[in-house]
């Protein structure tokens, strides 16, 4: 199919959120570069005014009348006006500033707690990237830089380690997309080669370092030639290390007859492969990346299944290979999930209407959709006032009636994502909560309480009789924001005791609660909901990530409340605090 010729670039105005973010970034970069303070302040001020501006900015942008917003001066307006006629919504000024600041210094700006002033001070002191920052923290130089003391140096070190990891790893969903691009490229450059994903990506770790593939069909020297443009140089063990889109990537060449053994060894984890090799040794076999051997004889393992058969073991799914060997398990699967829980609509900050969310859920074959729009304290996410809660309840009731009239085997449950307030109380009075089918309770603000207070806050919240599911427990955003300080085990124990379900938030940016803690929570007697936290119908597909994390933690369908076959059975699995609803 040929694409029609693309029309000349029309002006692409950024939406309000993006414009505000860009202006704030301009302000920060100006400060780092040591511009006149009033210039940085003008951009920051304009950003705040535009953020608070009620209404659509596009007409003002199109008419070139941005200065009509109070607090937006002609300088800022001109920087925005420079977007006119450009096909990309990125401010040319921002691009110019990025070009002036070294990559390493930009990396410092991503460290939590390092504002532009501190970054400038570091840069002036010759500390111009994360590695230099950690070195300076190690030998005491950091504490002597203007604006830093021993205490802040310690906090910055922890934050810098986090940022360093963020630089070297990427989220699972990003790694998947990059892997697919590499596979497509290889189809062109080396069509005879067959690639199998290995390493952390195959194990579905929530963040991935180097992408790793086992390759059959081409000798390593030929493969290296084909991929020379990517800087591929072969090393002794039949492996290639190269750089793809600026990130490291490993290729392991294997013989087709030994693919199964190579794949198992290159999938890892190290602990798992060691346990597998020990099992092989006990049977008088030797497991190596070059193949499974009895003495000098290669036992054919053209697939991984063949390897597992040779070893006399049931196959352990790759995502479950983080520790030692595990026995045959009935792990939860994506098709076990029958209901979509924790979903946003245009009633708060979702992008799709209630009707669209229902239609898409039905089309995917789910049996129930449990809503969870934001509560009133999340005003920035258009959280619902008490009046709008009741209004939404009426809309849901009408929709249920319409579904029943159609004979649809599908239920909509009315719930909300209720903010946990700083003292651990919930964001609506009990009379309002009592009207809901269920709740997801979540922390969205006040992340910086001390550990004791944060723990007390969450423990009190999960003990609330109307708290059904504890949403994204630690608040982490993978590689962007570390979990807040909280005694997770104390909160989990309180959940187990109160019967409050623990969420595995399936959004690949969160995957919160961490699967390692999910395994510990299960041992405490907790039950779980695997929730898409969808803000768009496409978000339903994130469930796959949540299920992978649940499998890493060793959960079965019975551990997960939204494997219940219908809405009534789902509600019956939540703690009994209200009359049954939903019909
Ligand atoms: Zn939330
Ligand atoms: Zn949410």
Coordinates of C-alpha atoms and ligand atoms in Angstrom, one line a residue:
X1 CA 0.0 0.0 0.0
X2 CA 1.5 3.4 -0.9
X3 CA 1.1 6.4 1.3
X4 CA -0.3 9.6 -0.2
X5 CA 2.3 12.4 -0.4
X6 CA 2.4 14.2 2.9
X7 CA 0.9 17.7 2.9
X8 CA 3.2 20.7 3.7
X9 CA 3.9 20.9 7.4
X10 CA 1.1 22.7 9.2
X11 CA 1.8 24.4 12.5
X12 CA 1.6 21.9 15.3
X13 CA 0.7 23.7 18.5
X14 CA 1.6 21.8 21.7
X15 CA -1.3 21.1 24.1
X16 CA -1.4 23.1 27.4
X17 CA 0.4 20.4 29.4
X18 CA 3.2 20.1 27.0
X19 CA 3.6 23.9 26.6
X20 CA 3.8 24.3 30.4
X21 CA 6.4 21.6 30.7
X22 CA 8.5 23.1 27.9
X23 CA 8.4 26.6 29.4
X24 CA 9.4 25.3 32.8
X25 CA 12.3 23.4 31.1
X26 CA 13.4 26.6 29.4
X27 CA 13.4 28.4 32.7
X28 CA 15.5 25.6 34.3
X29 CA 18.0 25.6 31.5
X30 CA 18.3 29.4 31.5
X31 CA 19.2 29.2 35.2
X32 CA 21.7 26.4 34.6
X33 CA 23.3 28.5 31.9
X34 CA 23.5 31.5 34.3
X35 CA 21.1 33.8 32.3
X36 CA 19.7 36.9 33.9
X37 CA 17.4 35.7 36.8
X38 CA 14.5 37.8 35.5
X39 CA 14.5 35.8 32.2
X40 CA 14.2 32.4 34.0
X41 CA 11.5 33.8 36.2
X42 CA 9.5 35.1 33.3
X43 CA 9.3 31.6 31.7
X44 CA 8.5 29.9 35.0
X45 CA 5.8 32.6 35.8
X46 CA 4.2 32.3 32.4
X47 CA 4.2 28.5 32.7
X48 CA 2.3 28.8 36.0
X49 CA -0.2 31.3 34.5
X50 CA -0.9 29.1 31.5
X51 CA -1.3 26.0 33.7
X52 CA -4.0 27.9 35.7
X53 CA -5.6 29.3 32.5
X54 CA -9.1 27.8 32.2
X55 CA -10.0 27.1 28.7
X56 CA -8.5 26.1 25.4
X57 CA -5.2 27.8 24.5
X58 CA -5.3 26.8 20.9
X59 CA -7.4 29.8 19.6
X60 CA -5.0 32.2 21.4
X61 CA -2.0 30.4 19.9
X62 CA -3.5 30.4 16.4
X63 CA -4.3 34.1 16.6
X64 CA -0.9 34.9 18.1
X65 CA -2.5 36.5 21.1
X66 CA -0.9 34.6 24.0
X67 CA 0.0 37.9 25.8
X68 CA -3.8 38.2 26.5
X69 CA -3.1 35.6 29.3
X70 CA -2.1 37.7 32.3
X71 CA 1.5 37.1 33.2
X72 CA 2.6 36.1 29.8
X73 CA 5.0 38.8 28.5
X74 CA 6.1 39.5 24.9
X75 CA 9.4 37.7 25.2
X76 CA 7.7 34.4 26.2
X77 CA 5.0 34.9 23.6
X78 CA 7.6 35.4 20.9
X79 CA 9.3 32.2 21.9
X80 CA 6.0 30.4 21.5
X81 CA 5.2 32.2 18.3
X82 CA 8.4 30.8 16.8
X83 CA 6.5 27.5 16.5
X84 CA 4.3 28.9 13.7
X85 CA 4.8 27.0 10.5
X86 CA 6.8 24.3 12.1
X87 CA 5.7 20.7 11.9
X88 CA 6.9 19.8 15.4
X89 CA 5.5 21.1 18.7
X90 CA 8.9 21.6 20.4
X91 CA 10.0 25.2 21.1
X92 CA 13.0 26.2 19.0
X93 CA 14.4 28.1 22.0
X94 CA 14.3 24.9 24.0
X95 CA 16.2 23.0 21.3
X96 CA 18.8 25.8 21.2
X97 CA 19.2 25.6 25.0
X98 CA 19.6 21.9 25.0
X99 CA 22.4 22.3 22.5
X100 CA 24.2 24.6 24.9
X101 CA 24.1 22.3 27.9
X102 CA 26.3 19.2 27.9
X103 CA 24.5 15.8 28.0
X104 CA 26.0 15.0 31.4
X105 CA 24.8 18.2 32.9
X106 CA 21.3 17.5 31.6
X107 CA 21.6 14.2 33.4
X108 CA 22.3 16.0 36.7
X109 CA 19.0 17.9 36.2
X110 CA 17.2 14.6 36.3
X111 CA 18.5 13.8 39.8
X112 CA 15.7 14.4 42.4
X113 CA 16.6 17.3 44.7
X114 CA 19.0 18.9 42.3
X115 CA 17.5 22.2 41.1
X116 CA 19.0 24.3 38.4
X117 CA 21.0 26.4 40.9
X118 CA 22.7 23.4 42.4
X119 CA 23.4 21.9 39.0
X120 CA 25.0 25.2 37.9
X121 CA 27.2 25.1 41.1
X122 CA 28.2 21.6 40.3
X123 CA 29.0 22.4 36.7
X124 CA 31.1 25.3 37.8
X125 CA 32.9 23.0 40.2
X126 CA 33.8 20.7 37.3
X127 CA 31.3 18.1 38.3
X128 CA 29.5 17.7 35.0
X129 CA 27.9 14.2 35.0
X130 CA 26.5 11.5 37.2
X131 CA 29.7 9.5 37.4
X132 CA 31.6 12.7 38.4
X133 CA 28.9 13.4 41.0
X134 CA 29.2 10.0 42.6
X135 CA 33.0 10.2 42.6
X136 CA 32.8 13.7 44.2
X137 CA 30.4 12.4 46.8
X138 CA 32.7 9.5 47.6
X139 CA 35.8 11.6 48.2
X140 CA 34.1 14.4 50.1
X141 CA 34.4 17.1 47.4
X142 CA 30.7 17.3 47.0
X143 CA 30.0 18.4 50.6
X144 CA 32.3 21.4 49.8
X145 CA 30.4 22.6 46.8
X146 CA 28.4 25.8 47.3
X147 CA 24.9 24.9 48.4
X148 CA 25.8 21.4 49.6
X149 CA 26.6 20.1 53.0
X150 CA 27.3 16.6 54.4
X151 CA 23.6 15.8 54.8
X152 CA 22.4 17.0 51.4
X153 CA 25.5 15.3 49.8
X154 CA 24.2 12.0 51.2
X155 CA 20.7 12.5 49.9
X156 CA 22.0 13.6 46.5
X157 CA 24.2 10.4 46.3
X158 CA 21.2 8.2 46.8
X159 CA 19.2 10.1 44.2
X160 CA 22.2 10.1 41.8
X161 CA 22.4 6.3 42.0
X162 CA 18.8 6.1 41.1
X163 CA 19.3 8.4 38.2
X164 CA 22.3 6.4 37.0
X165 CA 20.2 3.2 37.0
X166 CA 17.5 5.1 35.1
X167 CA 20.1 6.0 32.4
X168 CA 21.3 2.5 32.0
X169 CA 18.0 0.7 32.0
X170 CA 14.6 1.2 30.3
X171 CA 11.1 0.1 31.1
X172 CA 9.9 -3.3 29.9
X173 CA 7.4 -1.8 27.5
X174 CA 10.1 0.4 26.0
X175 CA 12.5 -2.5 25.7
X176 CA 9.8 -4.5 23.9
X177 CA 9.3 -1.8 21.3
X178 CA 13.1 -1.4 20.8
X179 CA 13.6 -5.2 20.5
X180 CA 10.9 -5.3 17.8
X181 CA 12.7 -2.5 15.8
X182 CA 16.0 -4.4 16.0
X183 CA 14.3 -7.6 14.8
X184 CA 12.8 -5.7 11.9
X185 CA 16.2 -4.2 11.1
X186 CA 17.8 -7.7 11.2
X187 CA 15.2 -9.0 8.7
X188 CA 16.7 -6.5 6.3
X189 CA 20.4 -6.7 7.1
X190 CA 20.6 -10.5 7.8
X191 CA 17.5 -12.2 6.6
X192 CA 19.0 -15.7 7.1
X193 CA 19.4 -15.1 10.8
X194 CA 16.7 -16.2 13.3
X195 CA 16.6 -14.2 16.5
X196 CA 15.2 -15.4 19.9
X197 CA 14.8 -12.9 22.7
X198 CA 16.8 -13.8 25.8
X199 CA 18.0 -12.1 29.0
X200 CA 16.0 -9.7 31.1
X201 CA 13.5 -8.9 28.4
X202 CA 12.5 -12.6 28.0
X203 CA 12.3 -12.8 31.8
X204 CA 10.0 -9.8 31.7
X205 CA 11.9 -7.9 34.3
X206 CA 10.1 -4.6 35.0
X207 CA 13.2 -2.7 33.7
X208 CA 15.7 -4.0 31.2
X209 CA 19.4 -3.3 30.7
X210 CA 21.1 -4.6 27.6
X211 CA 18.8 -6.3 25.0
X212 CA 19.9 -9.9 24.4
X213 CA 19.2 -12.3 21.6
X214 CA 20.3 -15.8 20.7
X215 CA 20.9 -16.0 16.9
X216 CA 20.9 -19.1 14.7
X217 CA 21.4 -19.4 10.9
X218 CA 24.5 -17.4 10.4
X219 CA 28.1 -17.8 11.7
X220 CA 29.2 -15.0 14.0
X221 CA 31.8 -13.6 11.5
X222 CA 29.2 -13.2 8.8
X223 CA 26.7 -11.7 11.2
X224 CA 29.3 -9.2 12.3
X225 CA 29.9 -8.1 8.7
X226 CA 26.1 -7.6 8.1
X227 CA 25.8 -5.6 11.3
X228 CA 29.0 -3.6 10.9
X229 CA 27.1 -0.4 10.6
X230 CA 26.0 -0.9 14.3
X231 CA 29.6 -1.2 15.5
X232 CA 29.3 -5.0 15.8
X233 CA 32.7 -6.6 16.7
X234 CA 32.8 -10.4 17.4
X235 CA 34.5 -11.6 20.6
X236 CA 35.8 -15.1 21.3
X237 CA 32.7 -16.9 22.6
X238 CA 30.7 -16.4 19.4
X239 CA 29.1 -13.3 20.8
X240 CA 28.6 -9.8 19.4
X241 CA 28.2 -6.6 21.4
X242 CA 26.9 -3.6 19.6
X243 CA 25.1 -0.4 20.1
X244 CA 21.5 0.0 18.9
X245 CA 19.8 3.4 19.2
X246 CA 22.4 4.4 21.7
X247 CA 21.9 1.4 23.9
X248 CA 23.9 -1.7 24.4
X249 CA 22.7 -5.0 22.8
X250 CA 24.2 -8.5 22.9
X251 CA 23.9 -11.2 20.3
X252 CA 24.8 -14.8 21.1
X253 CA 25.4 -17.1 18.1
X254 CA 24.4 -20.7 18.5
X255 CA 24.1 -23.9 16.5
X256 CA 20.6 -24.8 15.6
X257 CA 21.0 -28.2 17.3
X258 CA 22.0 -26.4 20.6
X259 CA 19.5 -23.5 20.5
X260 CA 17.5 -24.8 23.5
X261 CA 20.6 -25.0 25.8
X262 CA 21.9 -21.6 24.5
X263 CA 18.5 -19.9 25.1
X264 CA 18.1 -21.3 28.6
X265 CA 21.7 -20.2 29.5
X266 CA 21.3 -16.7 28.0
X267 CA 17.9 -16.1 29.5
X268 CA 19.2 -16.4 33.0
X269 CA 18.9 -15.4 35.8
X270 CA 22.4 -16.4 36.9
X271 CA 20.9 -18.1 40.0
X272 CA 18.4 -20.0 37.9
X273 CA 20.9 -21.2 35.3
X274 CA 23.2 -22.4 38.2
X275 CA 20.4 -24.4 39.7
X276 CA 19.6 -25.9 36.3
X277 CA 23.2 -26.8 35.6
X278 CA 23.4 -28.4 39.1
X279 CA 20.3 -30.5 38.2
X280 CA 21.9 -31.5 34.9
X281 CA 25.2 -32.4 36.7
X282 CA 23.3 -34.7 39.1
X283 CA 22.1 -36.6 36.0
X284 CA 25.6 -36.8 34.6
X285 CA 25.1 -34.0 32.1
X286 CA 26.8 -30.7 31.5
X287 CA 24.7 -27.7 30.6
X288 CA 26.7 -25.0 28.7
X289 CA 25.6 -22.2 26.3
X290 CA 27.2 -24.3 23.6
X291 CA 24.9 -27.2 24.3
X292 CA 23.9 -30.0 26.6
X293 CA 26.7 -32.6 26.8
X294 CA 27.0 -36.1 28.0
X295 CA 30.8 -36.5 28.2
X296 CA 31.8 -35.1 24.8
X297 CA 28.6 -36.0 23.1
X298 CA 26.2 -33.2 22.3
X299 CA 22.6 -34.0 23.1
X300 CA 20.3 -32.3 20.6
X301 CA 18.3 -29.4 22.1
X302 CA 16.8 -27.7 19.0
X303 CA 14.2 -26.1 21.2
X304 CA 14.0 -25.2 24.9
X305 CA 11.2 -27.8 25.3
X306 CA 13.7 -30.4 24.1
X307 CA 16.2 -29.3 26.8
X308 CA 13.6 -29.5 29.5
X309 CA 12.6 -33.0 28.3
X310 CA 16.3 -34.1 28.3
X311 CA 16.6 -32.8 31.9
X312 CA 13.4 -34.5 33.0
X313 CA 11.9 -31.3 34.3
X314 CA 8.6 -29.4 33.6
X315 CA 9.5 -26.2 31.8
X316 CA 9.7 -23.2 34.1
X317 CA 8.3 -20.1 32.2
X318 CA 11.0 -17.5 31.6
X319 CA 9.3 -14.9 33.8
X320 CA 9.6 -17.3 36.7
X321 CA 13.4 -17.8 36.4
X322 CA 14.6 -15.2 39.0
X323 CA 15.7 -17.6 41.7
X324 CA 16.2 -21.4 42.0
X325 CA 14.2 -24.2 40.3
X326 CA 10.5 -24.2 41.1
X327 CA 8.2 -27.2 40.7
X328 CA 5.1 -27.4 38.4
X329 CA 2.9 -24.4 39.2
X330 CA -0.5 -23.3 38.0
X331 CA 0.4 -19.6 37.6
X332 CA -2.3 -17.0 36.8
X333 CA -2.8 -16.3 33.1
X334 CA -4.1 -13.3 31.2
X335 CA -7.2 -15.2 30.2
X336 CA -8.0 -15.9 33.9
X337 CA -8.7 -12.2 34.3
X338 CA -12.4 -11.7 33.8
X339 CA -13.0 -8.2 35.0
X340 CA -11.3 -4.8 34.4
X341 CA -10.8 -3.1 37.7
X342 CA -9.6 0.5 38.4
X343 CA -10.5 2.5 35.2
X344 CA -10.8 6.2 34.5
X345 CA -13.2 7.9 32.1
X346 CA -13.7 11.4 30.9
X347 CA -15.6 12.0 34.2
X348 CA -12.1 12.6 35.6
X349 CA -8.8 12.4 33.7
X350 CA -9.5 9.5 31.3
X351 CA -9.5 10.1 27.6
X352 CA -12.5 7.9 26.7
X353 CA -16.1 8.2 27.7
X354 CA -17.9 5.7 29.9
X355 CA -19.7 4.3 26.9
X356 CA -16.4 3.9 25.0
X357 CA -14.8 2.2 27.9
X358 CA -17.7 -0.3 28.3
X359 CA -17.8 -1.0 24.5
X360 CA -14.1 -1.8 24.4
X361 CA -14.2 -4.0 27.5
X362 CA -17.1 -6.0 26.1
X363 CA -15.4 -6.3 22.7
X364 CA -12.4 -7.8 24.5
X365 CA -14.6 -10.4 26.1
X366 CA -14.4 -9.2 29.7
X367 CA -17.4 -9.7 32.0
X368 CA -17.3 -6.6 34.1
X369 CA -15.8 -3.1 34.2
X370 CA -15.2 -1.5 37.6
X371 CA -14.9 2.3 37.4
X372 CA -12.4 4.3 39.5
X373 CA -12.4 7.9 38.5
X374 CA -10.5 10.3 40.7
X375 CA -11.8 11.8 44.0
X376 CA -12.3 15.4 44.8
X377 CA -8.8 16.1 46.4
X378 CA -7.2 15.1 43.0
X379 CA -8.6 18.4 41.6
X380 CA -5.7 18.5 39.0
X381 CA -7.1 15.3 37.6
X382 CA -10.7 16.6 37.6
X383 CA -11.6 14.6 40.6
X384 CA -15.4 14.2 41.4
X385 CA -17.2 16.5 43.8
X386 CA -19.8 14.8 45.9
X387 CA -22.6 16.1 43.6
X388 CA -20.8 14.6 40.6
X389 CA -20.3 11.3 42.4
X390 CA -24.1 11.0 42.6
X391 CA -24.5 12.3 39.1
X392 CA -22.1 9.5 37.9
X393 CA -24.0 7.0 40.0
X394 CA -27.2 7.9 38.0
X395 CA -25.3 7.6 34.7
X396 CA -24.0 4.2 35.7
X397 CA -27.5 3.1 36.7
X398 CA -28.9 4.1 33.3
X399 CA -26.1 2.3 31.5
X400 CA -26.8 -0.9 33.6
X401 CA -30.4 -0.7 32.6
X402 CA -29.6 -0.3 29.0
X403 CA -27.2 -3.3 29.2
X404 CA -29.8 -5.4 30.9
X405 CA -32.4 -4.5 28.2
X406 CA -29.9 -5.6 25.5
X407 CA -29.5 -8.9 27.4
X408 CA -25.8 -8.1 27.7
X409 CA -23.9 -10.5 30.0
X410 CA -21.8 -7.6 31.3
X411 CA -21.9 -5.4 34.4
X412 CA -20.6 -2.0 35.2
X413 CA -19.5 -1.4 38.8
X414 CA -19.5 2.1 40.3
X415 CA -16.4 2.8 42.3
X416 CA -13.9 5.6 42.7
X417 CA -10.2 6.0 43.2
X418 CA -10.4 7.7 46.5
X419 CA -7.5 9.7 47.7
X420 CA -5.9 8.8 51.0
X421 CA -5.6 12.1 52.9
X422 CA -2.5 12.9 54.9
X423 CA -4.0 11.6 58.1
X424 CA -5.1 8.3 56.6
X425 CA -8.7 9.2 56.3
X426 CA -10.5 8.9 52.9
X427 CA -11.6 11.7 50.6
X428 CA -15.4 11.3 51.0
X429 CA -17.6 11.0 54.0
X430 CA -18.9 7.4 54.8
X431 CA -22.4 8.2 53.5
X432 CA -20.9 8.8 50.1
X433 CA -18.6 5.8 50.2
X434 CA -21.5 3.6 51.3
X435 CA -23.2 4.2 48.0
X436 CA -20.3 2.8 45.9
X437 CA -19.9 -0.8 44.8
X438 CA -16.2 -0.8 45.8
X439 CA -13.2 1.6 46.1
X440 CA -9.6 1.8 45.1
X441 CA -7.8 3.9 47.7
X442 CA -4.6 5.6 46.7
X443 CA -1.9 8.1 47.7
X444 CA -1.5 10.9 45.1
X445 CA -0.1 13.7 47.2
X446 CA 2.1 14.2 50.3
X447 CA 4.8 11.7 49.3
X448 CA 7.4 13.2 51.6
X449 CA 5.9 12.4 55.0
X450 CA 8.4 10.7 57.2
X451 CA 8.4 6.9 57.2
X452 CA 6.5 6.5 60.5
X453 CA 3.8 9.0 59.5
X454 CA 3.5 7.5 56.0
X455 CA 3.1 4.0 57.4
X456 CA 0.5 5.1 60.0
X457 CA -1.4 6.9 57.2
X458 CA -1.6 3.9 55.0
X459 CA -2.3 1.4 57.8
X460 CA -5.2 3.6 59.0
X461 CA -6.5 3.9 55.4
X462 CA -6.5 0.1 54.7
X463 CA -8.4 -0.5 57.9
X464 CA -11.3 1.7 56.8
X465 CA -14.4 -0.4 56.3
X466 CA -15.0 1.1 52.8
X467 CA -11.4 0.5 51.6
X468 CA -11.6 -2.3 49.1
X469 CA -8.4 -2.2 47.2
X470 CA -5.1 -0.4 48.0
X471 CA -3.9 1.2 44.7
X472 CA -0.3 1.5 43.6
X473 CA 1.1 1.0 47.2
X474 CA 4.5 2.6 46.9
X475 CA 3.9 5.4 44.4
X476 CA 7.0 4.5 42.4
X477 CA 7.3 5.5 38.7
X478 CA 9.9 3.1 37.3
X479 CA 13.2 4.8 36.6
X480 CA 11.6 8.2 37.3
X481 CA 10.5 8.3 40.9
X482 CA 11.6 6.0 43.7
X483 CA 9.0 4.6 46.1
X484 CA 8.1 6.9 49.0
X485 CA 9.4 6.1 52.4
X486 CA 7.0 3.6 54.0
X487 CA 7.2 0.3 55.9
X488 CA 5.7 -1.8 53.2
X489 CA 5.5 -5.0 55.2
X490 CA 3.6 -3.3 58.0
X491 CA 1.1 -2.0 55.5
X492 CA 0.8 -5.4 53.8
X493 CA 0.2 -7.1 57.2
X494 CA -2.6 -4.5 57.9
X495 CA -4.1 -5.4 54.5
X496 CA -4.0 -9.1 55.2
X497 CA -5.6 -8.5 58.6
X498 CA -8.3 -6.1 57.3
X499 CA -9.0 -8.1 54.1
X500 CA -8.1 -5.1 51.9
X501 CA -7.0 -6.3 48.5
X502 CA -3.5 -5.2 47.3
X503 CA -3.3 -3.9 43.8
X504 CA -0.7 -4.9 41.2
X505 CA -1.0 -1.8 39.1
X506 CA -0.3 -3.1 35.5
X507 CA 0.7 0.2 34.0
X508 CA 4.2 -0.5 32.8
X509 CA 5.3 2.9 34.2
X510 CA 4.3 1.7 37.7
X511 CA 4.1 -2.1 38.1
X512 CA 3.4 -1.3 41.7
X513 CA 3.4 -3.3 44.1
X514 CA 6.8 -4.7 43.1
X515 CA 6.6 -8.4 42.3
X516 CA 9.3 -9.2 44.8
X517 CA 7.1 -7.7 47.5
X518 CA 4.0 -9.4 46.0
X519 CA 5.6 -12.8 46.8
X520 CA 6.1 -11.7 50.4
X521 CA 2.6 -10.3 50.6
X522 CA 1.1 -13.6 49.5
X523 CA 3.0 -15.3 52.3
X524 CA 1.3 -12.9 54.7
X525 CA -2.1 -13.9 53.4
X526 CA -2.8 -10.9 51.1
X527 CA -5.0 -11.2 48.0
X528 CA -4.5 -9.1 44.9
X529 CA -6.2 -7.3 42.1
X530 CA -4.4 -7.0 38.8
X531 CA -5.6 -3.6 37.5
X532 CA -4.9 -1.8 34.2
X533 CA -5.5 1.7 35.8
X534 CA -6.7 2.5 32.3
X535 CA -7.1 6.1 31.2
X536 CA -7.9 5.1 27.7
X537 CA -9.3 1.9 26.1
X538 CA -5.8 1.1 24.9
X539 CA -4.8 0.9 28.6
X540 CA -6.6 -2.4 29.0
X541 CA -3.8 -4.1 27.1
X542 CA -1.4 -3.2 30.0
X543 CA -3.0 -6.0 32.0
X544 CA -0.5 -8.3 30.3
X545 CA 2.3 -6.6 32.2
X546 CA 0.5 -7.0 35.5
X547 CA -0.1 -10.6 34.9
X548 CA 3.6 -11.1 34.1
X549 CA 4.5 -9.5 37.4
X550 CA 2.0 -11.7 39.2
X551 CA 3.5 -14.8 37.6
X552 CA 7.0 -13.7 38.6
X553 CA 5.7 -13.6 42.2
X554 CA 4.2 -17.0 41.8
X555 CA 0.5 -16.1 42.0
X556 CA -2.3 -18.4 41.0
X557 CA -5.7 -17.4 39.7
X558 CA -7.2 -17.9 43.2
X559 CA -4.9 -15.2 44.6
X560 CA -6.3 -12.6 42.3
X561 CA -9.8 -11.3 43.0
X562 CA -10.6 -10.2 39.4
X563 CA -10.4 -13.7 38.1
X564 CA -13.9 -14.0 39.6
X565 CA -16.2 -15.1 36.8
X566 CA -18.7 -12.3 37.2
X567 CA -19.3 -9.0 39.0
X568 CA -21.2 -10.6 41.8
X569 CA -18.5 -13.1 42.5
X570 CA -15.9 -10.3 42.3
X571 CA -17.7 -8.2 44.9
X572 CA -18.1 -11.2 47.1
X573 CA -14.3 -11.6 47.2
X574 CA -13.9 -8.0 48.6
X575 CA -14.2 -7.5 52.3
X576 CA -17.8 -7.5 53.4
X577 CA -18.6 -4.0 54.4
X578 CA -21.7 -3.1 52.4
X579 CA -24.9 -4.6 51.0
X580 CA -24.5 -6.4 47.7
X581 CA -25.1 -4.3 44.7
X582 CA -24.8 -4.5 41.0
X583 CA -27.5 -7.2 40.7
Ligands
LIG1 ZN1 -3.7 6.6 41.1
LIG2 ZN1 -5.9 5.5 38.7

